[in-house]
Short mmCIF file of C-alpha atoms in Angstrom, two decimals:
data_model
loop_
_atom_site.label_atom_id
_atom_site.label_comp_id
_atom_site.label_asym_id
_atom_site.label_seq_id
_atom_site.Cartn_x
_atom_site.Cartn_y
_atom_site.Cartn_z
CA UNK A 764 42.81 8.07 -26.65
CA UNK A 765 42.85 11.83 -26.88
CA UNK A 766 41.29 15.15 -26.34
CA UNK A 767 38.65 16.10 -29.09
CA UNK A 768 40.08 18.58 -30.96
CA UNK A 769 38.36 20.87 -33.44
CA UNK A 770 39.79 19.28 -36.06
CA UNK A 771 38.37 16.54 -35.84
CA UNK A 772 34.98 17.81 -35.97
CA UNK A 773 35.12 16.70 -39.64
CA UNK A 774 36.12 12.87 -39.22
CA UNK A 775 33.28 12.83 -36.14
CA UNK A 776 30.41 14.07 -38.45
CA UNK A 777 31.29 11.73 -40.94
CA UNK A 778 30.94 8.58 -38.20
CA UNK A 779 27.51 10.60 -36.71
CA UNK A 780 26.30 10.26 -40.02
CA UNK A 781 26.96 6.58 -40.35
CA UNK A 782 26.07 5.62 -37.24
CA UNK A 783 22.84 7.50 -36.25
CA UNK A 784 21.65 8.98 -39.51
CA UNK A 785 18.80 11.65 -39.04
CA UNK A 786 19.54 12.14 -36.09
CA UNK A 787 22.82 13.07 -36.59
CA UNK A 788 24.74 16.04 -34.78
CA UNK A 789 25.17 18.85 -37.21
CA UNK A 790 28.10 21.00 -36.68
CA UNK A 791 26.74 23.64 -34.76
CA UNK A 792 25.29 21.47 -32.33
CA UNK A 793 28.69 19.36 -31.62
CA UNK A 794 30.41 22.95 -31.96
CA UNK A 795 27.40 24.05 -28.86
CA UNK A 796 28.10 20.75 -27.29
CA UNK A 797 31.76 20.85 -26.70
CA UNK A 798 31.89 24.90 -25.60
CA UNK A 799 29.28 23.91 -22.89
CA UNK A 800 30.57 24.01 -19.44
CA UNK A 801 31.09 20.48 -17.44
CA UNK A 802 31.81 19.04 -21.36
CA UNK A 803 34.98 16.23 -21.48
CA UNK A 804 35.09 14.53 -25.20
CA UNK A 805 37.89 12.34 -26.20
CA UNK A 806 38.23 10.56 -29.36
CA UNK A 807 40.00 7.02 -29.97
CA UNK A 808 42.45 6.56 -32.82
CA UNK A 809 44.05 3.30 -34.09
CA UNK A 810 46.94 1.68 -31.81
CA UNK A 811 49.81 -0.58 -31.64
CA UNK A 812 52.28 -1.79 -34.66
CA UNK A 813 49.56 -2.64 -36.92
CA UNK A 814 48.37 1.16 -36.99
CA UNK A 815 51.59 2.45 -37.82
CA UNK A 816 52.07 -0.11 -40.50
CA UNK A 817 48.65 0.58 -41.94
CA UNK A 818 48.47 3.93 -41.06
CA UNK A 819 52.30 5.11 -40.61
CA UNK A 820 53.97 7.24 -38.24
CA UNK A 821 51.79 10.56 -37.13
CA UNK A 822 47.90 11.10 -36.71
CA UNK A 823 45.74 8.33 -36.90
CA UNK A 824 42.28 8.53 -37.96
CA UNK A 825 39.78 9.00 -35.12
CA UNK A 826 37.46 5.67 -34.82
CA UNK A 827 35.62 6.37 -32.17
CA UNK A 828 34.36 9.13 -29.87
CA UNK A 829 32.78 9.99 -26.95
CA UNK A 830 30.95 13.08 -24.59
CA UNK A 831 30.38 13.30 -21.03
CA UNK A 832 28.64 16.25 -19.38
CA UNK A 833 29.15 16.34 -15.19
CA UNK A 834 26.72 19.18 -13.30
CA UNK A 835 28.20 18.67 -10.02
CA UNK A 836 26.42 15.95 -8.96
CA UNK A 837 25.77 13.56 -11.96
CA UNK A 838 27.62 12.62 -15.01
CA UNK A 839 25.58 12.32 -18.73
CA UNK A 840 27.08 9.89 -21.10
CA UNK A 841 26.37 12.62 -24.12
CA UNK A 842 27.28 10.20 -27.01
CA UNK A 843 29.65 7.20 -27.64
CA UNK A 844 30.42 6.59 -31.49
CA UNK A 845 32.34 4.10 -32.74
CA UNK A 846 33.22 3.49 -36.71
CA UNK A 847 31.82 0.00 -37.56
CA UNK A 848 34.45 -1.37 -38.73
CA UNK A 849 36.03 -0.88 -35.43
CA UNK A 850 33.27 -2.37 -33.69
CA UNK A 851 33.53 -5.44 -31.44
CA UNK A 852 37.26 -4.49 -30.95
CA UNK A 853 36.83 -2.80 -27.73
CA UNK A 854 36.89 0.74 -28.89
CA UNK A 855 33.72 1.60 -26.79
CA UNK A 856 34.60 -0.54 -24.14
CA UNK A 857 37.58 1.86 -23.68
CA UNK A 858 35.90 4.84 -24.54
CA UNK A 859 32.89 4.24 -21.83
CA UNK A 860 35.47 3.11 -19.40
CA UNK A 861 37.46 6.63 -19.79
CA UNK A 862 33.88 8.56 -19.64
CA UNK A 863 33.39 6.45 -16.42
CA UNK A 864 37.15 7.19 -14.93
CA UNK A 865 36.30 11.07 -15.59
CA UNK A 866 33.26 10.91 -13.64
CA UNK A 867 34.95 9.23 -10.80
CA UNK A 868 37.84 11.51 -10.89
CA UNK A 869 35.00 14.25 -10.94
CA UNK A 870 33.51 12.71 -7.78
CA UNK A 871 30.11 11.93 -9.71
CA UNK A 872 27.61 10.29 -7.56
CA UNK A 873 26.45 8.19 -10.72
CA UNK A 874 26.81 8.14 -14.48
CA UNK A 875 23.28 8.27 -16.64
CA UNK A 876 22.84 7.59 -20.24
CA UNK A 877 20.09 6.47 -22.65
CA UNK A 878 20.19 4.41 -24.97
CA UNK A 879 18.28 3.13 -27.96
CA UNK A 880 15.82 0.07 -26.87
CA UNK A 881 16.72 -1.59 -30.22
CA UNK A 882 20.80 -1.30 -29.34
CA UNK A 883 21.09 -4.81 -28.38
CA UNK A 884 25.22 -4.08 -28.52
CA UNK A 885 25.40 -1.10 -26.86
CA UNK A 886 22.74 -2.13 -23.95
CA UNK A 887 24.86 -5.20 -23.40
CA UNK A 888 27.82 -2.95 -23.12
CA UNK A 889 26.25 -1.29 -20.48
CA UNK A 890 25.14 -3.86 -18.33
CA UNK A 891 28.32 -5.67 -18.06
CA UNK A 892 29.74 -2.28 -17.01
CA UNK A 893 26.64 -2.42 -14.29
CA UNK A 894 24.73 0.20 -15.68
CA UNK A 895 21.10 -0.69 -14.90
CA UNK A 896 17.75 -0.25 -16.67
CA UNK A 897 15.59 3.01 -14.70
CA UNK A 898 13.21 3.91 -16.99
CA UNK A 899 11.78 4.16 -20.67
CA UNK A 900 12.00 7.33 -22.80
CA UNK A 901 9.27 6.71 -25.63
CA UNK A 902 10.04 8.37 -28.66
CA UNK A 903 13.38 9.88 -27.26
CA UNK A 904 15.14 9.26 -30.41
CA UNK A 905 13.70 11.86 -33.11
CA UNK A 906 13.27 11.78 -36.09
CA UNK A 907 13.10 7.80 -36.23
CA UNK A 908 10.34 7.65 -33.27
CA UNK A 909 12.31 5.44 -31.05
CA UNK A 910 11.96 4.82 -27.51
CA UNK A 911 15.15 4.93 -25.12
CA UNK A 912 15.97 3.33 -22.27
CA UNK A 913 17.21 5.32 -19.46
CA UNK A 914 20.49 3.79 -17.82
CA UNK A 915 22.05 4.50 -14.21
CA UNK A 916 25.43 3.26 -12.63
CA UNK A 917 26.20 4.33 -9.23
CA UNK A 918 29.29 5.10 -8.59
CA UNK A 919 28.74 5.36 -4.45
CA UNK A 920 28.26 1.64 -4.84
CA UNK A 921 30.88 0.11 -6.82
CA UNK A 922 34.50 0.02 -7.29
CA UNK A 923 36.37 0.60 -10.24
CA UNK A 924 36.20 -2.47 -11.99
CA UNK A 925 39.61 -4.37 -11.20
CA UNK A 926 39.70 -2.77 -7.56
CA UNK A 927 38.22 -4.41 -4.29
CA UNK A 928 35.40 -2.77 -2.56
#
């Protein structure tokens, strides 16, 4: 896991427009998004011996990203993308987990995010990192029409995970 760097923006426009189709970020708006103060993105390339035999020795392609935006009280899971066929691998589990360690190292009272109602993967995700349901966004998601659910983990409450309370 790295910084997002600008040139990636082309790799992470490709996977937006995979992943979430219309509603993809352009390349102005990520552009807007990462100059905005309180932004942190990271992207997550391939690992371990079977990158570098697959891949070789240098950059890796990016397979997943992710956005967090912190206002001094609150952290905003912007966006977690992850290529599908790096899904169910843990990519987002490690991206959401390094959004999460940023807002804790920020001293965030609590992480928010929404998330699509129909993104049985990405809600289970969620929950098993104790992020809990607090509300429904109809038609958040534009221009599909679809509702979001808004999600909440307190970080006042909980450890990180692996830690005792």
């Amino acid at each position: 896991m790295r910084p997002l760097a600008s040139a990636d923006f082309d790799r992470v426009l490709q996977l937006e427009r995979v992943l979430f189709g219309a509603g993809a970020w352009t390349y102005g708006m990520l552009a807007d998004e990462l100059a905005a103060l309180g932004r942190w993105y990271v992207v997550a390339e391939p690992a371990g011996p079977d990158a570098v035999a697959v891949y070789g020795v240098g950059p890796k392609p990016v397979v997943g990203y992710a956005g967090l935006w912190f206002d001094g009280d609150v952290a905003q899971v912007m966006t977690i993308g992850v290529d599908p066929h790096y899904q169910r691998h843990g990519v987002g589990r490690a991206l959401l987990e390094a959004l999460v360690g940023r807002a804790r190292k920020l001293r965030a009272e609590a992480v928010l995010l929404e998330v699509r109602v129909d993104n049985e993967p990405a809600l289970a995700l969620y929950e098993r990192h104790g992020f809990e349901r607090i509300g429904l966004r109809k038609r958040y998601y534009q221009p599909e029409d679809v509702d979001a659910y808004t999600m909440r983990l307190d970080l006042r409450d909980h450890a990180p995970q692996g830690t005792a309370s």
